[in-house]
Structure formats: structure tokens, C-alpha cells
PDB file of C-alpha atoms in Angstrom:
ATOM      1  CA  MET P   1       0.000   0.000   0.000  1.00  0.00           C
ATOM      2  CA  LEU P   2       2.849   2.372   0.933  1.00  0.00           C
ATOM      3  CA  LYS P   3       4.685   1.485  -2.262  1.00  0.00           C
ATOM      4  CA  LYS P   4       1.605   2.300  -4.361  1.00  0.00           C
ATOM      5  CA  TYR P   5       1.190   5.627  -2.516  1.00  0.00           C
ATOM      6  CA  LEU P   6       4.814   6.591  -3.158  1.00  0.00           C
ATOM      7  CA  MET P   7       4.471   5.727  -6.836  1.00  0.00           C
ATOM      8  CA  SER P   8       1.425   7.999  -7.117  1.00  0.00           C
ATOM      9  CA  ILE P   9       3.372  10.904  -5.592  1.00  0.00           C
ATOM     10  CA  ILE P  10       6.249  10.321  -8.026  1.00  0.00           C
ATOM     11  CA  VAL P  11       3.869  10.338 -11.014  1.00  0.00           C
ATOM     12  CA  VAL P  12       2.238  13.584  -9.848  1.00  0.00           C
ATOM     13  CA  LEU P  13       5.604  15.274  -9.262  1.00  0.00           C
ATOM     14  CA  SER P  14       6.909  14.124 -12.654  1.00  0.00           C
ATOM     15  CA  THR P  15       3.836  15.501 -14.408  1.00  0.00           C
ATOM     16  CA  PHE P  16       4.187  18.838 -12.579  1.00  0.00           C
ATOM     17  CA  LEU P  17       7.863  19.127 -13.480  1.00  0.00           C
ATOM     18  CA  LEU P  18       7.096  18.358 -17.142  1.00  0.00           C
ATOM     19  CA  ILE P  19       4.414  21.036 -17.279  1.00  0.00           C
ATOM     20  CA  PHE P  20       6.619  23.573 -15.487  1.00  0.00           C
ATOM     21  CA  SER P  21       9.540  22.830 -17.783  1.00  0.00           C
ATOM     22  CA  SER P  22       7.352  23.228 -20.905  1.00  0.00           C
ATOM     23  CA  SER P  23       5.855  26.521 -19.734  1.00  0.00           C
ATOM     24  CA  THR P  24       9.288  27.876 -18.801  1.00  0.00           C
ATOM     25  CA  SER P  25      10.645  26.968 -22.211  1.00  0.00           C
ATOM     26  CA  TYR P  26       7.667  28.625 -23.911  1.00  0.00           C
ATOM     27  CA  ALA P  27       8.183  31.797 -21.873  1.00  0.00           C
ATOM     28  CA  LYS P  28      11.830  31.980 -22.878  1.00  0.00           C
ATOM     29  CA  GLU P  29      10.937  31.674 -26.546  1.00  0.00           C
ATOM     30  CA  ASN P  30       8.320  34.393 -26.341  1.00  0.00           C
ATOM     31  CA  THR P  31      10.012  37.127 -24.362  1.00  0.00           C
ATOM     32  CA  PRO P  32       9.408  40.723 -25.437  1.00  0.00           C
ATOM     33  CA  LYS P  33      12.963  40.811 -26.795  1.00  0.00           C
ATOM     34  CA  ASN P  34      12.276  37.885 -29.106  1.00  0.00           C
ATOM     35  CA  LEU P  35       8.965  39.349 -30.193  1.00  0.00           C
ATOM     36  CA  LYS P  36      10.680  42.677 -30.877  1.00  0.00           C
ATOM     37  CA  GLU P  37      13.414  41.028 -32.954  1.00  0.00           C
ATOM     38  CA  SER P  38      10.781  39.042 -34.846  1.00  0.00           C
ATOM     39  CA  LYS P  39       8.843  42.211 -35.743  1.00  0.00           C
ATOM     40  CA  ILE P  40      12.032  44.012 -36.820  1.00  0.00           C
ATOM     41  CA  GLU P  41      12.846  41.102 -39.112  1.00  0.00           C
ATOM     42  CA  LYS P  42       9.294  40.998 -40.474  1.00  0.00           C
ATOM     43  CA  LEU P  43       9.346  44.730 -41.290  1.00  0.00           C
ATOM     44  CA  LYS P  44      12.815  44.357 -42.895  1.00  0.00           C
ATOM     45  CA  LEU P  45      14.249  47.305 -40.966  1.00  0.00           C
ATOM     46  CA  PRO P  46      17.895  47.874 -41.994  1.00  0.00           C
ATOM     47  CA  PRO P  47      20.423  48.020 -39.094  1.00  0.00           C
ATOM     48  CA  ASP P  48      21.605  51.536 -40.010  1.00  0.00           C
ATOM     49  CA  TYR P  49      18.014  52.767 -40.020  1.00  0.00           C
ATOM     50  CA  LEU P  50      17.388  51.236 -36.601  1.00  0.00           C
ATOM     51  CA  GLU P  51      20.342  53.178 -35.205  1.00  0.00           C
ATOM     52  CA  GLN P  52      18.508  56.425 -36.052  1.00  0.00           C
ATOM     53  CA  LEU P  53      15.453  55.452 -34.008  1.00  0.00           C
ATOM     54  CA  ASP P  54      15.136  56.041 -30.292  1.00  0.00           C
ATOM     55  CA  PRO P  55      13.050  53.649 -28.135  1.00  0.00           C
ATOM     56  CA  ILE P  56       9.917  55.819 -28.127  1.00  0.00           C
ATOM     57  CA  ILE P  57       9.264  55.852 -31.875  1.00  0.00           C
ATOM     58  CA  LEU P  58      10.543  52.272 -32.274  1.00  0.00           C
ATOM     59  CA  GLU P  59       7.970  51.112 -29.722  1.00  0.00           C
ATOM     60  CA  ASP P  60       5.263  52.972 -31.662  1.00  0.00           C
ATOM     61  CA  ILE P  61       6.327  51.225 -34.887  1.00  0.00           C
ATOM     62  CA  LEU P  62       6.592  47.748 -33.367  1.00  0.00           C
ATOM     63  CA  ASN P  63       3.244  48.048 -31.574  1.00  0.00           C
ATOM     64  CA  ASN P  64       1.375  48.870 -34.800  1.00  0.00           C
ATOM     65  CA  GLU P  65      -0.010  45.455 -35.751  1.00  0.00           C
ATOM     66  CA  ASN P  66      -1.063  46.676 -39.201  1.00  0.00           C
ATOM     67  CA  LEU P  67       2.451  47.579 -40.376  1.00  0.00           C
ATOM     68  CA  VAL P  68       3.588  45.167 -43.085  1.00  0.00           C
ATOM     69  CA  GLU P  69       6.915  46.477 -44.369  1.00  0.00           C
ATOM     70  CA  PHE P  70       9.280  49.448 -44.260  1.00  0.00           C
ATOM     71  CA  ASP P  71       9.379  51.249 -47.605  1.00  0.00           C
ATOM     72  CA  SER P  72      13.077  51.710 -48.249  1.00  0.00           C
ATOM     73  CA  SER P  73      13.218  54.479 -50.818  1.00  0.00           C
ATOM     74  CA  THR P  74      15.125  57.613 -51.658  1.00  0.00           C
ATOM     75  CA  THR P  75      15.399  60.451 -49.141  1.00  0.00           C
ATOM     76  CA  TYR P  76      16.785  63.821 -50.233  1.00  0.00           C
ATOM     77  CA  VAL P  77      19.032  66.289 -48.428  1.00  0.00           C
ATOM     78  CA  TRP P  78      19.881  69.881 -49.274  1.00  0.00           C
ATOM     79  CA  SER P  79      23.286  70.478 -50.878  1.00  0.00           C
ATOM     80  CA  GLU P  80      24.674  73.924 -50.086  1.00  0.00           C
ATOM     81  CA  GLU P  81      27.265  73.443 -52.839  1.00  0.00           C
ATOM     82  CA  LYS P  82      24.755  72.525 -55.563  1.00  0.00           C
ATOM     83  CA  GLN P  83      21.912  74.577 -54.075  1.00  0.00           C
ATOM     84  CA  GLU P  84      19.474  71.751 -54.661  1.00  0.00           C
ATOM     85  CA  LEU P  85      18.178  68.602 -53.063  1.00  0.00           C
ATOM     86  CA  ILE P  86      20.341  65.564 -53.764  1.00  0.00           C
ATOM     87  CA  PRO P  87      19.560  61.923 -52.951  1.00  0.00           C
ATOM     88  CA  GLU P  88      20.826  60.856 -49.560  1.00  0.00           C
ATOM     89  CA  LEU P  89      22.680  57.596 -49.096  1.00  0.00           C
ATOM     90  CA  THR P  90      19.895  55.019 -49.218  1.00  0.00           C
ATOM     91  CA  ILE P  91      19.889  51.652 -47.444  1.00  0.00           C
ATOM     92  CA  SER P  92      17.969  48.942 -49.265  1.00  0.00           C
ATOM     93  CA  LYS P  93      15.993  46.186 -47.575  1.00  0.00           C
ATOM     94  CA  ASP P  94      18.886  43.749 -47.965  1.00  0.00           C
ATOM     95  CA  GLY P  95      21.329  46.207 -46.358  1.00  0.00           C
ATOM     96  CA  THR P  96      22.934  47.384 -49.612  1.00  0.00           C
ATOM     97  CA  GLU P  97      23.894  51.058 -49.681  1.00  0.00           C
ATOM     98  CA  TYR P  98      23.431  53.050 -52.868  1.00  0.00           C
ATOM     99  CA  PHE P  99      22.676  56.478 -54.308  1.00  0.00           C
ATOM    100  CA  ASN P 100      19.657  56.923 -56.537  1.00  0.00           C
ATOM    101  CA  ASP P 101      19.203  59.903 -58.873  1.00  0.00           C
ATOM    102  CA  LYS P 102      16.314  58.660 -60.971  1.00  0.00           C
ATOM    103  CA  ASP P 103      13.621  59.589 -58.439  1.00  0.00           C
ATOM    104  CA  LYS P 104      14.659  63.227 -58.172  1.00  0.00           C
ATOM    105  CA  VAL P 105      11.824  65.660 -58.886  1.00  0.00           C
ATOM    106  CA  ASP P 106      12.189  68.313 -61.600  1.00  0.00           C
ATOM    107  CA  GLY P 107      15.797  69.328 -61.197  1.00  0.00           C
ATOM    108  CA  GLY P 108      15.776  68.412 -57.524  1.00  0.00           C
ATOM    109  CA  VAL P 109      15.244  72.025 -56.477  1.00  0.00           C
ATOM    110  CA  PHE P 110      13.094  72.508 -53.403  1.00  0.00           C
ATOM    111  CA  LYS P 111      14.026  75.989 -52.198  1.00  0.00           C
ATOM    112  CA  PRO P 112      11.794  76.471 -49.131  1.00  0.00           C
ATOM    113  CA  PHE P 113      13.447  73.540 -47.352  1.00  0.00           C
ATOM    114  CA  ALA P 114      16.929  74.878 -46.787  1.00  0.00           C
ATOM    115  CA  THR P 115      17.278  77.576 -44.155  1.00  0.00           C
ATOM    116  CA  ILE P 116      17.763  75.730 -40.820  1.00  0.00           C
ATOM    117  CA  PRO P 117      21.417  74.594 -40.750  1.00  0.00           C
ATOM    118  CA  THR P 118      21.856  70.828 -41.136  1.00  0.00           C
ATOM    119  CA  ASP P 119      24.379  70.732 -38.298  1.00  0.00           C
ATOM    120  CA  LYS P 120      21.685  71.977 -35.897  1.00  0.00           C
ATOM    121  CA  PHE P 121      18.559  70.208 -37.076  1.00  0.00           C
ATOM    122  CA  SER P 122      17.164  67.395 -39.219  1.00  0.00           C
ATOM    123  CA  ILE P 123      13.752  66.287 -40.384  1.00  0.00           C
ATOM    124  CA  THR P 124      13.046  62.927 -42.007  1.00  0.00           C
ATOM    125  CA  VAL P 125       9.946  61.331 -43.454  1.00  0.00           C
ATOM    126  CA  ASP P 126       9.463  57.541 -43.309  1.00  0.00           C
ATOM    127  CA  VAL P 127       6.827  55.482 -45.083  1.00  0.00           C
ATOM    128  CA  TYR P 128       5.575  52.030 -44.085  1.00  0.00           C
ATOM    129  CA  SER P 129       3.144  49.757 -45.893  1.00  0.00           C
ATOM    130  CA  LEU P 130      -0.011  48.902 -43.975  1.00  0.00           C
ATOM    131  CA  VAL P 131      -2.464  46.058 -44.330  1.00  0.00           C
ATOM    132  CA  SER P 132      -4.903  46.981 -47.121  1.00  0.00           C
ATOM    133  CA  SER P 133      -8.500  47.606 -46.144  1.00  0.00           C
ATOM    134  CA  ASP P 134     -11.686  47.966 -48.197  1.00  0.00           C
ATOM    135  CA  THR P 135      -9.519  47.292 -51.308  1.00  0.00           C
ATOM    136  CA  ARG P 136      -7.596  50.531 -50.663  1.00  0.00           C
ATOM    137  CA  LYS P 137      -3.791  50.682 -50.402  1.00  0.00           C
ATOM    138  CA  ARG P 138      -2.657  52.090 -47.058  1.00  0.00           C
ATOM    139  CA  LYS P 139       0.564  53.674 -45.778  1.00  0.00           C
ATOM    140  CA  GLN P 140       1.798  54.866 -42.389  1.00  0.00           C
ATOM    141  CA  VAL P 141       3.779  58.107 -42.518  1.00  0.00           C
ATOM    142  CA  TYR P 142       6.227  59.298 -39.845  1.00  0.00           C
ATOM    143  CA  SER P 143       7.718  62.802 -39.879  1.00  0.00           C
ATOM    144  CA  ARG P 144      10.662  62.840 -37.436  1.00  0.00           C
ATOM    145  CA  TYR P 145      12.473  65.987 -36.280  1.00  0.00           C
ATOM    146  CA  GLU P 146      15.559  66.422 -34.111  1.00  0.00           C
ATOM    147  CA  TRP P 147      17.376  69.458 -32.708  1.00  0.00           C
ATOM    148  CA  TYR P 148      21.039  68.598 -32.178  1.00  0.00           C
ATOM    149  CA  SER P 149      21.439  71.768 -30.124  1.00  0.00           C
ATOM    150  CA  ALA P 150      18.664  73.826 -28.626  1.00  0.00           C
ATOM    151  CA  PRO P 151      17.357  76.738 -30.715  1.00  0.00           C
ATOM    152  CA  ALA P 152      17.188  80.236 -29.270  1.00  0.00           C
ATOM    153  CA  TRP P 153      13.381  80.324 -29.300  1.00  0.00           C
ATOM    154  CA  LEU P 154      11.639  77.448 -27.483  1.00  0.00           C
ATOM    155  CA  LEU P 155       8.014  77.953 -28.445  1.00  0.00           C
ATOM    156  CA  TYR P 156       5.688  76.013 -30.753  1.00  0.00           C
ATOM    157  CA  ASP P 157       6.961  75.089 -34.232  1.00  0.00           C
ATOM    158  CA  PRO P 158       4.547  73.838 -36.918  1.00  0.00           C
ATOM    159  CA  PHE P 159       5.521  70.791 -38.969  1.00  0.00           C
ATOM    160  CA  GLY P 160       3.534  68.547 -41.248  1.00  0.00           C
ATOM    161  CA  VAL P 161       3.301  66.170 -44.188  1.00  0.00           C
ATOM    162  CA  ALA P 162       1.618  66.468 -47.585  1.00  0.00           C
ATOM    163  CA  TRP P 163       0.655  63.936 -50.256  1.00  0.00           C
ATOM    164  CA  SER P 164      -0.736  63.916 -53.782  1.00  0.00           C
ATOM    165  CA  ASP P 165      -4.444  63.888 -54.570  1.00  0.00           C
ATOM    166  CA  LYS P 166      -4.333  60.100 -54.964  1.00  0.00           C
ATOM    167  CA  TRP P 167      -4.412  59.812 -51.174  1.00  0.00           C
ATOM    168  CA  GLN P 168      -6.504  60.819 -48.181  1.00  0.00           C
ATOM    169  CA  ALA P 169      -5.948  60.669 -44.418  1.00  0.00           C
ATOM    170  CA  THR P 170      -7.445  57.734 -42.531  1.00  0.00           C
ATOM    171  CA  ASP P 171      -9.721  58.898 -39.725  1.00  0.00           C
ATOM    172  CA  ASN P 172      -8.439  58.931 -36.143  1.00  0.00           C
ATOM    173  CA  THR P 173      -4.881  57.773 -36.894  1.00  0.00           C
ATOM    174  CA  SER P 174      -2.893  60.884 -35.912  1.00  0.00           C
ATOM    175  CA  ARG P 175      -0.263  60.867 -33.167  1.00  0.00           C
ATOM    176  CA  LYS P 176       2.339  63.479 -32.189  1.00  0.00           C
ATOM    177  CA  VAL P 177       5.048  63.009 -29.534  1.00  0.00           C
ATOM    178  CA  ASP P 178       7.681  65.519 -28.329  1.00  0.00           C
ATOM    179  CA  TYR P 179      10.441  64.413 -25.962  1.00  0.00           C
ATOM    180  CA  TYR P 180      13.840  65.400 -24.579  1.00  0.00           C
ATOM    181  CA  LYS P 181      16.903  63.878 -22.948  1.00  0.00           C
ATOM    182  CA  SER P 182      19.004  65.419 -20.173  1.00  0.00           C
ATOM    183  CA  PRO P 183      22.772  64.880 -19.868  1.00  0.00           C
ATOM    184  CA  SER P 184      22.492  62.524 -16.891  1.00  0.00           C
ATOM    185  CA  ALA P 185      19.566  60.491 -18.272  1.00  0.00           C
ATOM    186  CA  THR P 186      19.813  57.145 -20.031  1.00  0.00           C
ATOM    187  CA  SER P 187      16.319  57.362 -21.504  1.00  0.00           C
ATOM    188  CA  TRP P 188      14.026  59.924 -23.143  1.00  0.00           C
ATOM    189  CA  THR P 189      11.348  61.885 -21.283  1.00  0.00           C
ATOM    190  CA  VAL P 190       8.032  62.467 -23.052  1.00  0.00           C
ATOM    191  CA  HIS P 191       7.007  66.121 -22.958  1.00  0.00           C
ATOM    192  CA  GLU P 192       3.747  65.848 -24.889  1.00  0.00           C
ATOM    193  CA  ASP P 193       1.862  62.941 -26.450  1.00  0.00           C
ATOM    194  CA  THR P 194      -1.337  63.793 -28.314  1.00  0.00           C
ATOM    195  CA  LYS P 195      -3.601  62.456 -31.048  1.00  0.00           C
ATOM    196  CA  ALA P 196      -4.847  65.944 -31.926  1.00  0.00           C
ATOM    197  CA  LEU P 197      -4.024  67.593 -35.243  1.00  0.00           C
ATOM    198  CA  ALA P 198      -3.050  71.253 -35.285  1.00  0.00           C
ATOM    199  CA  TYR P 199      -3.571  71.616 -39.070  1.00  0.00           C
ATOM    200  CA  SER P 200      -5.420  69.597 -41.683  1.00  0.00           C
ATOM    201  CA  GLY P 201      -6.322  69.805 -45.347  1.00  0.00           C
ATOM    202  CA  ALA P 202      -7.345  67.599 -48.236  1.00  0.00           C
ATOM    203  CA  ASN P 203      -3.693  66.884 -49.085  1.00  0.00           C
ATOM    204  CA  GLY P 204      -1.938  67.006 -45.735  1.00  0.00           C
ATOM    205  CA  VAL P 205      -1.924  67.327 -41.958  1.00  0.00           C
ATOM    206  CA  GLY P 206       0.295  69.030 -39.400  1.00  0.00           C
ATOM    207  CA  TRP P 207       1.206  69.317 -35.742  1.00  0.00           C
ATOM    208  CA  ASP P 208       2.880  71.814 -33.402  1.00  0.00           C
ATOM    209  CA  ALA P 209       6.249  70.703 -32.033  1.00  0.00           C
ATOM    210  CA  ASN P 210       5.957  71.674 -28.388  1.00  0.00           C
ATOM    211  CA  LEU P 211       9.318  73.186 -27.459  1.00  0.00           C
ATOM    212  CA  TYR P 212       7.740  75.493 -24.916  1.00  0.00           C
ATOM    213  CA  GLY P 213       8.824  74.739 -21.374  1.00  0.00           C
ATOM    214  CA  TRP P 214      11.927  72.812 -22.321  1.00  0.00           C
ATOM    215  CA  ALA P 215      13.952  75.920 -21.504  1.00  0.00           C
ATOM    216  CA  VAL P 216      13.554  75.139 -17.789  1.00  0.00           C
ATOM    217  CA  HIS P 217      14.976  71.638 -18.224  1.00  0.00           C
ATOM    218  CA  ASP P 218      18.589  70.566 -18.361  1.00  0.00           C
ATOM    219  CA  TYR P 219      18.640  68.701 -21.642  1.00  0.00           C
ATOM    220  CA  THR P 220      20.989  67.739 -24.439  1.00  0.00           C
ATOM    221  CA  GLN P 221      18.627  66.584 -27.198  1.00  0.00           C
ATOM    222  CA  LEU P 222      15.148  67.487 -28.434  1.00  0.00           C
ATOM    223  CA  ARG P 223      13.194  65.126 -30.661  1.00  0.00           C
ATOM    224  CA  GLY P 224       9.686  64.408 -31.806  1.00  0.00           C
ATOM    225  CA  TYR P 225       7.512  62.952 -34.527  1.00  0.00           C
ATOM    226  CA  GLY P 226       4.081  63.149 -36.072  1.00  0.00           C
ATOM    227  CA  SER P 227       2.433  60.111 -37.660  1.00  0.00           C
ATOM    228  CA  ILE P 228      -0.674  59.579 -39.779  1.00  0.00           C
ATOM    229  CA  SER P 229      -2.164  56.749 -41.802  1.00  0.00           C
ATOM    230  CA  ILE P 230      -3.162  57.525 -45.393  1.00  0.00           C
ATOM    231  CA  GLU P 231      -5.094  55.478 -47.942  1.00  0.00           C
ATOM    232  CA  THR P 232      -5.742  55.607 -51.673  1.00  0.00           C
ATOM    233  CA  LYS P 233      -8.967  57.293 -52.685  1.00  0.00           C
ATOM    234  CA  SER P 234      -9.401  54.679 -55.391  1.00  0.00           C
ATOM    235  CA  THR P 235     -10.675  51.248 -54.376  1.00  0.00           C
ATOM    236  CA  SER P 236      -9.437  49.602 -57.583  1.00  0.00           C
ATOM    237  CA  ASN P 237      -6.151  48.466 -55.975  1.00  0.00           C
ATOM    238  CA  PRO P 238      -3.886  50.871 -57.941  1.00  0.00           C
ATOM    239  CA  THR P 239      -0.100  50.541 -58.226  1.00  0.00           C
ATOM    240  CA  GLY P 240       2.656  53.051 -58.918  1.00  0.00           C
ATOM    241  CA  THR P 241       5.068  55.448 -57.201  1.00  0.00           C
ATOM    242  CA  ASP P 242       4.393  58.691 -55.349  1.00  0.00           C
ATOM    243  CA  GLN P 243       5.945  61.113 -52.864  1.00  0.00           C
ATOM    244  CA  ILE P 244       5.431  62.304 -49.312  1.00  0.00           C
ATOM    245  CA  HIS P 245       6.724  65.791 -48.448  1.00  0.00           C
ATOM    246  CA  THR P 246       7.410  67.162 -44.979  1.00  0.00           C
ATOM    247  CA  ASN P 247       8.236  70.680 -43.776  1.00  0.00           C
ATOM    248  CA  TYR P 248       9.182  72.177 -40.396  1.00  0.00           C
ATOM    249  CA  ALA P 249       9.089  75.896 -39.539  1.00  0.00           C
ATOM    250  CA  HIS P 250      11.046  77.285 -36.581  1.00  0.00           C
ATOM    251  CA  LYS P 251       9.617  80.449 -35.109  1.00  0.00           C
ATOM    252  CA  LYS P 252      12.262  83.103 -34.326  1.00  0.00           C
ATOM    253  CA  GLY P 253      10.155  85.925 -32.951  1.00  0.00           C
ATOM    254  CA  SER P 254       6.703  87.221 -32.141  1.00  0.00           C
ATOM    255  CA  GLY P 255       3.754  86.697 -34.455  1.00  0.00           C
ATOM    256  CA  THR P 256       1.862  83.719 -35.766  1.00  0.00           C
ATOM    257  CA  LEU P 257       2.823  80.684 -37.836  1.00  0.00           C
ATOM    258  CA  GLY P 258       0.733  77.957 -39.382  1.00  0.00           C
ATOM    259  CA  LEU P 259       0.597  75.460 -42.239  1.00  0.00           C
ATOM    260  CA  SER P 260      -1.454  75.009 -45.375  1.00  0.00           C
ATOM    261  CA  PHE P 261      -1.455  72.191 -47.940  1.00  0.00           C
ATOM    262  CA  ALA P 262      -1.744  72.452 -51.699  1.00  0.00           C
ATOM    263  CA  GLY P 263      -0.907  69.724 -54.162  1.00  0.00           C
ATOM    264  CA  ILE P 264       2.060  67.998 -52.566  1.00  0.00           C
ATOM    265  CA  SER P 265       3.427  71.066 -50.748  1.00  0.00           C
ATOM    266  CA  VAL P 266       3.474  71.971 -47.064  1.00  0.00           C
ATOM    267  CA  THR P 267       3.358  75.770 -47.044  1.00  0.00           C
ATOM    268  CA  VAL P 268       4.145  77.959 -44.033  1.00  0.00           C
ATOM    269  CA  THR P 269       1.647  80.740 -43.312  1.00  0.00           C
ATOM    270  CA  GLY P 270       1.678  83.639 -40.834  1.00  0.00           C
ATOM    271  CA  ASN P 271       3.736  86.750 -40.112  1.00  0.00           C
ATOM    272  CA  ALA P 272       6.371  85.568 -37.611  1.00  0.00           C
ATOM    273  CA  ASP P 273      10.034  85.526 -38.585  1.00  0.00           C
ATOM    274  CA  HIS P 274      11.041  81.911 -39.130  1.00  0.00           C
ATOM    275  CA  ASP P 275      13.422  79.370 -40.686  1.00  0.00           C
ATOM    276  CA  THR P 276      12.339  76.190 -42.412  1.00  0.00           C
ATOM    277  CA  ARG P 277      13.698  72.813 -43.386  1.00  0.00           C
ATOM    278  CA  GLY P 278      12.004  69.911 -45.108  1.00  0.00           C
ATOM    279  CA  ASN P 279      12.437  66.623 -46.859  1.00  0.00           C
ATOM    280  CA  TYR P 280      10.541  64.181 -49.023  1.00  0.00           C
ATOM    281  CA  LYS P 281      10.515  60.528 -49.933  1.00  0.00           C
ATOM    282  CA  THR P 282       9.529  58.563 -53.027  1.00  0.00           C
ATOM    283  CA  PHE P 283       7.681  55.313 -52.325  1.00  0.00           C
ATOM    284  CA  SER P 284       5.952  52.499 -54.190  1.00  0.00           C
ATOM    285  CA  TYR P 285       2.425  51.251 -53.667  1.00  0.00           C
TER     286      TYR P 285
END
């Protein structure tokens, strides 16, 4: 009787250990780190591109379940020597680096996007493919800004994105985040996180970069981004190439500033003295 009782205990303990071992193994294979690496691989995010992203925007990207793939395409930067936009070094999905001139718009000249020095500030526009819905093609657009050193005026700066008339904004998909990092910090601090749009039009939307109040903080870097989902107006599953333009205006004095959208342009409005810088990206759909 005692022998049978001991055998029953051994069987129960063995079963428990097997279950515990299986669940532990499953947990190890499904840690957030592994899930993060899996999503990065699925989106085909190049290593050099990942180095540009801080944890806040990367978390936003990885948490968007509808993102299908990163659209690796040409980004342009202003050349003081040539006085025109030239294609930036582009990283393809397989990690190959190349320059691409064929996507340059008429002569590459984009004059309004050149007055904030590149050693003080940058703005980049990223495009991701989204899961199609209602037979419409969809894209997620991120406009990312960064101040390498703090500007003299820490107020509200308008920035936005514009697209061609093939596209329209998807309802309730806006998000804008501003954040900073102090010298002693190892992580970023969110200053403002909002879904509200400051500007909108048929061909674009915009936000206000909230620099106000950062003057009282001890910081070394200022960053932020605005994101919006867009979709084709046509439901006939079209294909082709198009562009997304972005523009940022830094207010340098009293007065008002705003944004308007016409065609594929992001135009600065208002009477305040300001500098601007912009960028654009060609993408396939």
C-alpha cells in the first residue's frame, strides 16, 4: 500500500515538473525581446536605419499590428554646394547602400526647405506599408524631427506632411510626440503625447512641435515625430510610385505661424520671422 502511494506521488511530481519545464521553455521563446526582434525582421528594418530610431518611436512602430513592411526608398538632403536637393545615401531592404538619382523631382530644387542649418537640425519622413482595407492601399507616414542643439526660441513650431491627390488621411490615426533627454539620463522623457491635429487639409496634416517649457529643463537633445495613416482614394487596388513631403518651420520671434497644404506642398503661413527645413521621400504602392 505504501509502495503504491509513493508511486502515485512520483507520477504527480513528474507531471508537474514536465508542465513547469514546458511553460518555462515557452516563456523563454516568447520574451518581449524575441517578439521585438521578430517584428524588426518581419518589417525588414535595416540596421543603419534602426540606429537612427530612439526607443519611443521604435515602440510605436513595433506596436502597430497593421504595419507590413518598411518602404526603403530615396530620401533627399539639401546640398549647399549645388543649391538643390540631392539623394541621400539610401539603405535597401537587404542592407545594400546606394545612391539613386532617378527619383529626383524636376531638377531636384526645393528651395523652401533649406534655411535651418543641417548641423543643428534634421527632419526625415518615413513610409511604411499597412495592411490593405476595403480594397484601398494604405501607408503609415512618420515625420521625425531632431534638434542637435537647442534653438534660441523654445516655443511652438509647426511641422507637417503632404501627399498627392491620390491619397486621403485615414480617420483617427494621428499621433504626435515631443520628448527630450538630459545629460544625466539614459532614456528619453516624453514632454507631450497627443492624437490631436493642429492643421489639416485635403492633401496634408500638421502638428505643433511643443518646445515650450523645455527651456527650464537641463537637456541635451530634443526630438519628436508626427504620424498619420493615409489610404488611396481609389478602391481599384492601384499601383505606382508617389511622394510624401514634410516641412518644419522654426519660429524666431513674435507673431503667428501655421501650415497650409496644396498639391504635394506643405506651405508655411503667418507673419512671424522663421526658418524652415524639409524633406521628401519617393515610395511604391
